[in-house]
Short mmCIF file of C-alpha atoms in Angstrom, two decimals:
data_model
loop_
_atom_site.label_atom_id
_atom_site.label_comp_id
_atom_site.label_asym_id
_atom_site.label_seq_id
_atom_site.Cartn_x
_atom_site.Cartn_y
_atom_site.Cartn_z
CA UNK A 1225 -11.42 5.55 22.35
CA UNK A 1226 -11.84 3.51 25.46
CA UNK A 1227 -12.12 -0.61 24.65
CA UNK A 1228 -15.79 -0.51 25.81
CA UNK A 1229 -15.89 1.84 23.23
CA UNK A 1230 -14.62 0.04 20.48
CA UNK A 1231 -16.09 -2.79 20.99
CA UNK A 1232 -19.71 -0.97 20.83
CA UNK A 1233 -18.50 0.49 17.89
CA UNK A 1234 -17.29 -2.93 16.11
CA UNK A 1235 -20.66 -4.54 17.16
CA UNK A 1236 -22.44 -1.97 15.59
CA UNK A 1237 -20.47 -2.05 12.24
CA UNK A 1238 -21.12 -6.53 12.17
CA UNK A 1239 -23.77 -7.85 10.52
CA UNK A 1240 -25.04 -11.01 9.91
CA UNK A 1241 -23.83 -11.65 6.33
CA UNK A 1242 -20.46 -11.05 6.87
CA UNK A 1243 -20.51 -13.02 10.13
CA UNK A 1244 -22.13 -16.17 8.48
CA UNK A 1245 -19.30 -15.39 5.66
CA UNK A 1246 -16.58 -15.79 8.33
CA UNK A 1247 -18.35 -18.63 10.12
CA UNK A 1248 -18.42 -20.83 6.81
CA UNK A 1249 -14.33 -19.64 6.02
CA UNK A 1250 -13.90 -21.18 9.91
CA UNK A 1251 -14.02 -18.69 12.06
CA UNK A 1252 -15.50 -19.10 15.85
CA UNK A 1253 -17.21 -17.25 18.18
CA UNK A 1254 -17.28 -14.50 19.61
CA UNK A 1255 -17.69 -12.21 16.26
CA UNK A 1256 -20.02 -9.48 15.09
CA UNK A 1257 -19.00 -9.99 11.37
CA UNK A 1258 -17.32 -6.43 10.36
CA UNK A 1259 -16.08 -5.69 7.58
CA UNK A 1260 -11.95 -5.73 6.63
CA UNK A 1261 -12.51 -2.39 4.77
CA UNK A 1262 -14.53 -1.08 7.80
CA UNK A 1263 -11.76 -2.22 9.89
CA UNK A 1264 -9.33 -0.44 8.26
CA UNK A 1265 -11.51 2.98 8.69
CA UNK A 1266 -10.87 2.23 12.90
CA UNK A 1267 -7.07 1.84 12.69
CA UNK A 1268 -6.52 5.62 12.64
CA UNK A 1269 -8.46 5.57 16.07
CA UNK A 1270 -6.44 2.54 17.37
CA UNK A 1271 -2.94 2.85 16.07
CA UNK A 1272 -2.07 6.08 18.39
CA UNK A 1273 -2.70 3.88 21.47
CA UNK A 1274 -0.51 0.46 21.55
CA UNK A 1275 -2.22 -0.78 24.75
CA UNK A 1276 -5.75 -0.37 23.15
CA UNK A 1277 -4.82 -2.68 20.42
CA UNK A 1278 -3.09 -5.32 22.93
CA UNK A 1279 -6.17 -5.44 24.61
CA UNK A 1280 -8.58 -5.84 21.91
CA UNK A 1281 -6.55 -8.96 21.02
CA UNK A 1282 -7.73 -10.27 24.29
CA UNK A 1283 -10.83 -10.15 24.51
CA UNK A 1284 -10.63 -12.84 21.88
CA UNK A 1285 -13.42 -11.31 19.69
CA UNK A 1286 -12.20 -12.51 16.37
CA UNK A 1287 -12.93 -8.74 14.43
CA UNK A 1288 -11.62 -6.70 17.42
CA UNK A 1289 -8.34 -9.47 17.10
CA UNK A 1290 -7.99 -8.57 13.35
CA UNK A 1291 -8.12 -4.91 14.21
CA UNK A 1292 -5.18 -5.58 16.41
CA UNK A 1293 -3.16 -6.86 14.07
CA UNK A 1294 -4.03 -3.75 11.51
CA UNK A 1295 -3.03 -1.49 14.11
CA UNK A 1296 -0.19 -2.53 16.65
CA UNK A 1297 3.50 -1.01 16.04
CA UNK A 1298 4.89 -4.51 15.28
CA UNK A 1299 8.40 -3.00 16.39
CA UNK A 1300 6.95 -2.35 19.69
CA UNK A 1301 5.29 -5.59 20.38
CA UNK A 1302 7.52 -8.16 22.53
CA UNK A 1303 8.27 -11.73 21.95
CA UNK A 1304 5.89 -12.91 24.63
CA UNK A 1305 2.99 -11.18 23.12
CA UNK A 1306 3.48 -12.85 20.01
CA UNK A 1307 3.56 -16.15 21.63
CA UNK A 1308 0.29 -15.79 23.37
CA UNK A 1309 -1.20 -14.19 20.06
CA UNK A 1310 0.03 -17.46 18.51
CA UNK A 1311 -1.43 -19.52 20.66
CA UNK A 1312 -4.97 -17.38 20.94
CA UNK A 1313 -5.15 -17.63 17.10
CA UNK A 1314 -8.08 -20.00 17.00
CA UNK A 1315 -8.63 -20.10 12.88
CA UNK A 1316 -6.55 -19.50 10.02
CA UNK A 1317 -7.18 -16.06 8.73
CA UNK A 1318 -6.26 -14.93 12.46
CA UNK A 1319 -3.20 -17.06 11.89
CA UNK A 1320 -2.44 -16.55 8.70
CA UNK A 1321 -2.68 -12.84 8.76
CA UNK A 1322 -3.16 -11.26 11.43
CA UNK A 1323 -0.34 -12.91 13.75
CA UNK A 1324 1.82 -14.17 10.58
CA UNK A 1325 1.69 -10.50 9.07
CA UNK A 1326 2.78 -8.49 12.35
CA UNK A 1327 5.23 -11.48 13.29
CA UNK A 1328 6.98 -10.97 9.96
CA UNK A 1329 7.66 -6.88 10.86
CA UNK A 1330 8.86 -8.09 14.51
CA UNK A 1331 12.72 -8.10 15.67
CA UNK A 1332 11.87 -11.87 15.92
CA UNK A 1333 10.70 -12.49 12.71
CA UNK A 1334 13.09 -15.58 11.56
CA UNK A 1335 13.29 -16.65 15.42
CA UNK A 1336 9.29 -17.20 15.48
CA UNK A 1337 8.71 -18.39 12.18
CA UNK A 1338 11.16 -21.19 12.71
CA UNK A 1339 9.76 -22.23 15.80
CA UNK A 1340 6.20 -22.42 14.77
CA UNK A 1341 6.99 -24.16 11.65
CA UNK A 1342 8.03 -27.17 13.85
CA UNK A 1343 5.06 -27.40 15.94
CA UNK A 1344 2.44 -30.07 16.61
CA UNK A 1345 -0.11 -27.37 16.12
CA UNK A 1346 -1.80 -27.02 13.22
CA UNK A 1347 -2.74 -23.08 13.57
CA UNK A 1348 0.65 -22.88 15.04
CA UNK A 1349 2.78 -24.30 12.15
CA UNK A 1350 0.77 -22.69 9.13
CA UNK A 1351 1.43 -19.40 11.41
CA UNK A 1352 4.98 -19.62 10.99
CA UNK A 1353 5.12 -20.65 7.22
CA UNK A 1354 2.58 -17.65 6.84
CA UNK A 1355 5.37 -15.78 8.94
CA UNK A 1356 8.19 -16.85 6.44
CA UNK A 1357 6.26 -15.89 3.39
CA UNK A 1358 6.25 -12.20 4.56
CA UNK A 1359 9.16 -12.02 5.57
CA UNK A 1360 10.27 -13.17 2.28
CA UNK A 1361 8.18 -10.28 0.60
CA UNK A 1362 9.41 -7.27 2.55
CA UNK A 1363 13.35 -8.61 3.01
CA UNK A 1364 15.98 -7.66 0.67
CA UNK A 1365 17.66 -10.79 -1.12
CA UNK A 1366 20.85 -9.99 0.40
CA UNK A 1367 19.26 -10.28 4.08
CA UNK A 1368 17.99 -13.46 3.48
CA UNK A 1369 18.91 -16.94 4.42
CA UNK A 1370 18.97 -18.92 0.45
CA UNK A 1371 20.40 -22.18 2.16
CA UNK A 1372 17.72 -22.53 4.53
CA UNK A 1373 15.21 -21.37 1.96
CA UNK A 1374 16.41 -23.58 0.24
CA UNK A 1375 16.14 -26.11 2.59
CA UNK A 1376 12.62 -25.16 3.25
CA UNK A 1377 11.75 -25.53 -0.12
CA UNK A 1378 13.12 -29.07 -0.30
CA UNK A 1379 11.07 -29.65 2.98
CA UNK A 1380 8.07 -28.73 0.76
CA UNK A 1381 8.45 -30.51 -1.99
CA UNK A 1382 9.24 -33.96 -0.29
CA UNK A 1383 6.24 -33.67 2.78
CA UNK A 1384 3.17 -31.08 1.36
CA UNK A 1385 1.10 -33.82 0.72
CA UNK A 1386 1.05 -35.27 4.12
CA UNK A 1387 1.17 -31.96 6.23
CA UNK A 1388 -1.83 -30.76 7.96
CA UNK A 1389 -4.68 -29.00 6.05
CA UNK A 1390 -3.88 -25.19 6.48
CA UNK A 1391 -0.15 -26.50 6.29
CA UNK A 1392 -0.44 -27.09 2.96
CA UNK A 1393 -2.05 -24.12 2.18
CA UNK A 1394 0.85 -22.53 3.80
CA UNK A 1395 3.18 -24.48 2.17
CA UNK A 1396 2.41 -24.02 -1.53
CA UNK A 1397 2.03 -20.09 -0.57
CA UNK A 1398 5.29 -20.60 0.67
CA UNK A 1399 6.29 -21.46 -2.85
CA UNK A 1400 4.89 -19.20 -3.90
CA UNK A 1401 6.84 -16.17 -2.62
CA UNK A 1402 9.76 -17.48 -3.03
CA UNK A 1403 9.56 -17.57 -6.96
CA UNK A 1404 7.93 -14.15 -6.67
CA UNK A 1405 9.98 -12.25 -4.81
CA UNK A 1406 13.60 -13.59 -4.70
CA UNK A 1407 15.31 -13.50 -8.18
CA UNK A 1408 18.07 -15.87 -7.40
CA UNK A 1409 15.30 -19.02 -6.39
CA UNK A 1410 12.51 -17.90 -8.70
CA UNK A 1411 13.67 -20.93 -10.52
CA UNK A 1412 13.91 -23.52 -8.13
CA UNK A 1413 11.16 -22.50 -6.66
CA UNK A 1414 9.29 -23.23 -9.86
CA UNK A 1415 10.37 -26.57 -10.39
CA UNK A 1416 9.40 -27.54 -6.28
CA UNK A 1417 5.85 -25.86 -7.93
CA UNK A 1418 6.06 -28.52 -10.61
CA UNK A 1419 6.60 -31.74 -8.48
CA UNK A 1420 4.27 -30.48 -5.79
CA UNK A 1421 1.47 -29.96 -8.64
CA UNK A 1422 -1.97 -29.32 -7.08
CA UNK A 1423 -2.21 -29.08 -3.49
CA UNK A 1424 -5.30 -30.26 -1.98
CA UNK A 1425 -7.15 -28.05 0.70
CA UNK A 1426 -10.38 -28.80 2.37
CA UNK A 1427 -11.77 -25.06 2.27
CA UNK A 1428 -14.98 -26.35 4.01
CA UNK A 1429 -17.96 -25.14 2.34
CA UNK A 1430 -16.76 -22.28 0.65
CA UNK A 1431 -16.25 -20.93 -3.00
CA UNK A 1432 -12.33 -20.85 -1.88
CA UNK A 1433 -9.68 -22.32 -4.25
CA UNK A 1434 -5.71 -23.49 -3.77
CA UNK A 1435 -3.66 -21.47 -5.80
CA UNK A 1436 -1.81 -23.33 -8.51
CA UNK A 1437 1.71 -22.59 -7.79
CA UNK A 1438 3.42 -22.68 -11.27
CA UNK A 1439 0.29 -20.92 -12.96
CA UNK A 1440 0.68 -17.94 -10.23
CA UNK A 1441 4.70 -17.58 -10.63
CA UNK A 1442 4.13 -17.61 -14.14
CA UNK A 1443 1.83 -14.40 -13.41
CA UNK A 1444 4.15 -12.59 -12.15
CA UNK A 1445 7.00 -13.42 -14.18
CA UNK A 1446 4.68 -12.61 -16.83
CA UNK A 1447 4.37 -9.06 -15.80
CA UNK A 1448 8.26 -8.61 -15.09
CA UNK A 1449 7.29 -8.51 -11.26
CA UNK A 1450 9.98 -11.25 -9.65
CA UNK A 1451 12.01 -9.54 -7.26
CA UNK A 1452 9.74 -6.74 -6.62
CA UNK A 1453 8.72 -6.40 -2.59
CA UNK A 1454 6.41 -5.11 -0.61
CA UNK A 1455 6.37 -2.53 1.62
CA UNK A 1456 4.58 -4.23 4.37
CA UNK A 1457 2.58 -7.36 4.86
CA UNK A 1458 0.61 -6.45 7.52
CA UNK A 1459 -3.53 -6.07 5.47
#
């Protein structure tokens, strides 16, 4: 499919509902308010041809952008490209997820995710804590960093509460997968869950709720999941 093509076909999938949805969560215009799960049914169309899904990150349409990110080889996407999708990502679930989850499957990973952690920018920096996250969740233990997660985690625990919004959403989700998925910080990373305690988010005026990071740890521990990884990160 051409990317006249897709387009017609994402417009005609939007409706108003979802859009309005998406509006409310933050998102900004241009959208036609698709569906993830229909999105996922035009990845099989898009994921053969790399350029296709380059370009339908540029036309800055945020459900053609969100298809990208479903369907780009993130080992064939450069450094640069990430950097402008960074810097195109103009709410947080384009941020979050889409850039954050392909960043996290990229040869430059760690490299990006430490440089957007430090910037100015608040779609920027809650990119690259998003980016850490998942790497965290599809990295073996023994390919990971501990001291710097560590480090991070001290970071956390001594600034949340004065970071940017989506930065402490980030943040505490940062947490988060720490104590899920690496056995050897699980515990420290519930204790920085402990003295971090609630983290306050303004979700604007949506339904949308901060996960308590002790109470979700404690999910997964309950289930005998810490440890366990994902295969990907890119959703």
């Amino acid at each position: 499919m051409t990317l006249e093509e897709m387009m017609k076909k994402l417009e005609e999938l939007g409706n108003e509902q979802t859009k309005n949805t998406y509006l409310r969560h933050g998102a900004k215009e241009p959208l036609f308010g698709v569906k993830i799960g229909d999105l996922k049914k035009l990845v099989k169309y898009v994921k053969k041809d790399h350029e296709l899904a380059l370009a339908l990150y540029e036309t800055g349409n945020h459900d053609a952008m969100y298809l990208a990110g479903l369907s780009v080889d993130p080992k064939k996407i450069s450094k640069e490209t990430l950097q402008t999708w960074v810097e195109k990502a103009n709410w947080y679930m384009v941020a979050e997820y889409t850039v954050a989850g392909v960043a996290a499957e990229s040869k430059y990973a760690l490299e990006l995710a430490r440089e957007w952690m430090k910037s100015e920018s608040e779609m920027i920096a809650t990119c690259g804590w998003s980016t850490y996250s998942n790497y965290i969740s599809i990295t073996p233990d023994e390919k990971l960093d501990l001291d710097e997660i560590r480090s991070l985690l001290k970071q956390v625990k001594n600034t949340i509460h004065e970071e940017k919004n989506r930065v402490r959403y980030t943040m505490n989700t940062f947490v988060i997968a720490v104590g899920a998925y690496i056995q050897e910080l699980s515990d420290e990373a519930k204790q920085v869950a402990e003295k971090i305690g609630k983290v306050h988010v303004d979700v604007g005026q949506t339904a949308c709720k901060v996960p308590l990071a002790t109470e979700y740890i404690k999910k997964i521990e309950d289930k005998g999941k810490i440890g366990a990884k994902k295969k990907t990160c890119i959703c």
